[in-house]
Amino acid sequence: MTDPLNLTPGDARDALAAWLAARGEPAYRTRQILPRLWIRPVGSWDQTTELPAALRRDLEVSFPLRRLTLTARQVSADGTEKYLWDLGDGEAIESVLIPEGKRRTLCISSQVGCALGCVFCATGRMGFRRNLTAAEIAGQVREVVLLDPALMPTNVVFMGMGEPLLNWDAVDSALTILNNSDGFGIGARHITVSTVGILPALAKLAGRPEQFRLAVSLHAPTPDQRHALMPIEKKYPLPQVMGALKQFRRRVTLEYVLIGGTNDGLEHADRLAELARPLGALVNLLPLHPGGAPDLTPSPRTQMLAFERRLKRHGVEAVLRRSRGLDISAACGQLRVELEARRRKVHSQEHAGVE
Ligand code: SAH
Ligand code: SF4
């Protein structure tokens, strides 16, 4: 029994072809079956009515399609949609679909929780639960398409729960599934991996021939300031991360969450510009989502605009992002808050039952 959705399209093709050949099926069956994994996905093999019934039943046994179960779907006033997926082992993850003109960006999770404990992040506060498999990572796209083919994402960002470069093997396969023409066929330039800068895996990502986009979470312009926000600074210090980015042959994005009175001063902008300019990096300024950190305050809008202007004056390309899906706490990197509240509620209900 193999979960074909956990294989790269090339490996899935080989596994199917070998299995079909052993059964004496004609070779064209592989070309019928493979597109049902990702290109025109089916929820289960019995929906592949183009295949003989006996073959469908045997596929169900030998290549079962493992699903994520949708347990909640919320639509924000601005069109942002949030999905809560049950993984079947008591764990749950979220994805967010952000429509913008002709674009539909799906923000996906790579781990359940996160071990890195950045002080402003809701996922960080839940701690690390487990890695997702490649099937669970790419499955977030697949399930959205199964809900409605018109929702097929044009862009994917690894900015949901987890640190993708601490789950490299699964992310590596998932990137192939997302990008390959026998997978979802999403262009590498439309797929962004967001990371705090895990150096060994960063080198592996850089080594892939496709032009996947890289976003690095900086959040502070000096090692000391960064360490106060992101414990990982101790293991992978800012100067080394910046050094690695210089080796990266592609343009990178630097992410910077603006926290009131903490990292949003114009002197921070000046130091940040010194880091960004030599790289020719784009700086993404993110308003702090209040759900992640009750003790931190978002930067006032006038301050955020002044910060952005200051970067631009230094010749750095900077974009102040709008906070999307605030009413359903759907901001990327913020996919934990409601879940936690829901768990607490369930827990207290169970408790009440016992009493
Ligand atoms: N672990 C990876 C990817 C997931 S987090 C990373 O940290 O890059 C995705 C993005 O959401 C990161 O840039 C993160 O800094 C940001 N983020 C986390 N908490 C946030 C909050 N409270 N408000 C705004 N952005 C936040
Ligand atoms: Fe983990 Fe990213 Fe959140 Fe930091 S910001 S705790 S690395 S998910």
Coordinates of C-alpha atoms in Angstrom, one line a residue, residues 52-293:
P52 CA -13.1 -0.2 -15.2
A53 CA -14.8 -0.8 -11.8
A54 CA -12.4 -3.6 -10.8
L55 CA -9.4 -1.4 -11.4
R56 CA -10.9 1.4 -9.3
R57 CA -11.5 -1.0 -6.5
D58 CA -7.9 -2.3 -6.6
L59 CA -6.5 1.2 -6.8
E60 CA -8.4 2.0 -3.6
V61 CA -6.6 -0.9 -1.9
S62 CA -3.1 -0.5 -3.4
F63 CA -2.9 3.3 -3.8
P64 CA -5.4 4.8 -1.3
L65 CA -5.8 8.6 -1.6
R66 CA -5.4 10.0 1.9
R67 CA -7.5 13.1 2.5
L68 CA -7.4 16.1 4.8
T69 CA -10.8 16.6 6.3
L70 CA -12.2 20.1 6.2
T71 CA -13.6 20.9 9.6
A72 CA -14.2 24.7 9.3
R73 CA -14.2 27.2 6.5
Q74 CA -14.5 30.9 7.2
V75 CA -14.8 33.7 4.7
S76 CA -13.6 37.2 5.6
A77 CA -15.4 40.4 4.6
D78 CA -12.4 41.1 2.2
G79 CA -12.8 37.7 0.5
T80 CA -10.0 35.9 2.3
E81 CA -10.9 32.3 3.2
K82 CA -9.5 30.3 6.0
Y83 CA -9.7 26.5 6.1
L84 CA -9.1 24.2 9.1
W85 CA -8.0 20.7 8.2
D86 CA -8.1 17.7 10.4
L87 CA -5.2 15.4 9.9
G88 CA -6.8 12.2 11.3
D89 CA -4.5 11.9 14.2
G90 CA -5.9 14.5 16.5
E91 CA -3.8 17.3 14.9
A92 CA -5.1 20.1 12.8
I93 CA -3.6 22.7 10.5
E94 CA -4.9 25.8 8.6
S95 CA -4.5 27.3 5.2
V96 CA -5.6 30.7 4.0
L97 CA -6.6 31.7 0.5
I98 CA -6.1 35.4 -0.3
P99 CA -7.7 36.6 -3.5
E100 CA -6.2 39.7 -5.1
G101 CA -7.4 40.7 -8.6
K102 CA -6.7 37.7 -10.8
R103 CA -4.4 36.2 -8.2
R104 CA -5.3 33.6 -5.6
T105 CA -2.5 33.1 -3.1
L106 CA -2.8 30.1 -0.9
C107 CA -0.8 30.3 2.4
I108 CA 0.1 26.8 3.5
S109 CA 1.4 25.2 6.6
S110 CA 4.5 23.0 6.7
Q111 CA 4.4 21.8 10.3
V112 CA 1.9 21.4 13.1
G113 CA 3.1 24.1 15.5
C114 CA 6.7 25.4 15.4
A115 CA 9.7 24.9 17.7
L116 CA 11.2 28.3 17.2
G117 CA 9.1 30.5 19.5
C118 CA 9.3 33.9 17.9
V119 CA 7.7 36.2 20.5
F120 CA 5.1 37.7 18.2
C121 CA 3.9 34.5 16.6
A122 CA 0.8 32.5 17.6
T123 CA 2.2 29.3 16.0
G124 CA 5.4 29.7 18.0
R125 CA 3.5 29.8 21.2
M126 CA 1.9 26.4 20.6
G127 CA 5.3 24.7 20.4
F128 CA 6.2 22.0 17.9
R129 CA 3.8 19.0 17.4
R130 CA 5.0 17.3 14.3
N131 CA 6.2 17.7 10.7
L132 CA 3.7 17.5 7.9
T133 CA 4.2 14.9 5.1
A134 CA 4.6 16.0 1.5
A135 CA 1.1 14.7 0.9
E136 CA -0.2 16.9 3.8
I137 CA 1.6 20.0 2.5
A138 CA 0.6 19.7 -1.2
G139 CA -2.7 18.2 0.0
Q140 CA -3.8 21.7 1.2
V141 CA -3.8 22.8 -2.4
R142 CA -5.4 19.6 -3.6
E143 CA -8.3 19.9 -1.1
V144 CA -9.0 23.5 -2.0
V145 CA -9.2 22.4 -5.7
L146 CA -11.5 19.5 -4.7
L147 CA -13.8 22.0 -2.9
D148 CA -14.0 24.1 -6.1
P149 CA -11.8 23.9 -9.1
A150 CA -12.3 27.7 -9.6
L151 CA -10.3 28.3 -6.4
M152 CA -7.1 26.7 -7.9
P153 CA -4.4 28.9 -6.4
T154 CA -2.1 30.9 -8.8
N155 CA 0.4 31.4 -6.1
V156 CA 1.5 29.4 -3.0
V157 CA 3.4 30.8 0.0
F158 CA 4.9 28.7 2.9
M159 CA 3.8 31.3 5.4
G160 CA 1.2 29.3 7.4
M161 CA 2.1 27.2 10.5
G162 CA 5.7 26.0 10.9
E163 CA 9.2 26.5 9.7
P164 CA 9.5 24.9 6.2
L165 CA 13.2 24.6 6.3
L166 CA 13.1 22.5 9.5
N167 CA 11.0 20.0 7.4
W168 CA 13.2 20.0 4.3
D169 CA 12.6 16.5 2.9
A170 CA 8.8 16.9 2.9
V171 CA 9.0 20.5 1.7
D172 CA 11.4 19.4 -1.1
S173 CA 9.0 16.8 -2.4
A174 CA 6.0 19.2 -1.9
L175 CA 7.8 21.9 -4.0
T176 CA 8.1 19.3 -6.8
I177 CA 4.5 18.4 -6.6
L178 CA 3.4 22.0 -6.7
N179 CA 5.6 22.9 -9.6
N180 CA 5.9 19.8 -11.8
S181 CA 3.7 19.8 -14.9
D182 CA 2.3 16.4 -13.8
G183 CA 1.6 18.0 -10.4
F184 CA -0.1 21.3 -10.0
G185 CA 2.0 23.1 -12.6
I186 CA 2.4 26.3 -10.5
G187 CA 5.4 28.3 -11.8
A188 CA 8.4 28.3 -9.5
R189 CA 8.3 32.1 -9.4
H190 CA 4.8 31.9 -8.0
I191 CA 5.9 29.7 -5.1
T192 CA 7.5 31.4 -2.1
V193 CA 9.3 29.6 0.8
S194 CA 9.4 31.8 3.9
T195 CA 12.1 31.0 6.5
V196 CA 14.0 32.4 9.5
G197 CA 17.1 31.3 7.7
I198 CA 17.9 27.6 8.6
L199 CA 21.3 27.6 6.9
P200 CA 21.8 23.9 5.9
A201 CA 18.4 23.7 4.3
L202 CA 18.7 27.1 2.7
A203 CA 21.7 25.8 0.8
K204 CA 19.6 22.8 -0.4
L205 CA 16.8 25.2 -1.5
A206 CA 19.4 27.3 -3.3
G207 CA 20.7 24.2 -5.0
R208 CA 17.4 23.4 -6.7
P209 CA 17.4 24.4 -10.3
E210 CA 13.9 26.0 -10.3
Q211 CA 13.5 29.6 -9.5
F212 CA 11.5 29.2 -6.3
R213 CA 11.2 32.5 -4.4
L214 CA 12.7 33.0 -1.0
A215 CA 11.4 35.2 1.8
V216 CA 13.6 35.6 4.9
S217 CA 12.0 36.7 8.2
L218 CA 14.4 39.4 9.5
H219 CA 12.2 41.5 11.9
A220 CA 15.2 43.3 13.4
P221 CA 18.3 44.8 11.8
T222 CA 20.9 43.9 14.4
P223 CA 21.7 40.5 16.0
D224 CA 20.9 41.7 19.6
Q225 CA 17.5 43.2 18.6
R226 CA 16.7 40.1 16.5
H227 CA 17.6 37.8 19.3
A228 CA 15.1 39.5 21.6
L229 CA 12.3 38.6 19.1
M230 CA 13.6 35.4 17.6
P231 CA 15.5 32.8 19.7
I232 CA 16.8 31.1 16.5
E233 CA 19.2 34.1 16.1
K234 CA 21.5 32.3 18.6
K235 CA 21.8 29.3 16.3
Y236 CA 21.8 31.0 12.9
P237 CA 23.1 34.6 13.5
L238 CA 22.0 37.4 11.3
P239 CA 25.5 38.0 9.7
Q240 CA 25.6 34.4 8.6
V241 CA 22.1 34.5 7.2
M242 CA 22.9 37.7 5.3
G243 CA 26.1 36.0 4.0
A244 CA 24.1 33.0 2.8
L245 CA 21.7 35.4 1.0
K246 CA 24.6 36.9 -0.9
Q247 CA 25.3 33.5 -2.4
F248 CA 21.7 33.0 -3.4
R249 CA 21.5 33.8 -7.0
R250 CA 18.0 35.1 -7.0
R251 CA 16.3 38.2 -5.6
V252 CA 15.1 37.7 -2.1
T253 CA 12.4 39.3 0.0
L254 CA 13.1 40.3 3.6
E255 CA 10.1 40.1 5.9
Y256 CA 9.8 42.6 8.7
V257 CA 6.9 42.6 11.2
L258 CA 6.5 46.2 12.6
I259 CA 6.0 46.1 16.3
G260 CA 5.2 49.4 18.1
G261 CA 8.1 50.9 20.0
T262 CA 10.2 47.8 19.4
N263 CA 11.6 47.6 15.9
D264 CA 9.7 50.4 14.1
G265 CA 12.0 53.4 14.7
L266 CA 13.6 55.3 11.8
E267 CA 17.0 54.3 13.1
H268 CA 15.9 50.7 12.6
A269 CA 14.9 51.5 9.0
D270 CA 18.3 53.0 8.4
R271 CA 20.1 49.8 9.6
L272 CA 17.6 47.6 7.7
A273 CA 18.4 49.6 4.5
E274 CA 22.1 48.9 5.0
L275 CA 21.2 45.1 4.9
A276 CA 18.7 45.2 2.1
R277 CA 20.4 47.6 -0.4
P278 CA 23.5 45.5 -1.2
L279 CA 21.3 42.5 -1.8
G280 CA 18.8 44.4 -3.9
A281 CA 16.2 42.8 -1.7
L282 CA 12.5 43.7 -1.6
V283 CA 11.4 44.5 2.0
N284 CA 7.9 43.3 2.9
L285 CA 6.6 45.3 5.9
L286 CA 3.9 43.4 7.8
P287 CA 1.6 45.1 10.3
L288 CA 1.8 43.1 13.6
H289 CA -1.3 40.9 13.8
P290 CA -2.4 41.4 17.4
G291 CA -3.6 37.8 17.8
G292 CA 0.0 36.5 17.9
A293 CA 1.3 38.5 20.9

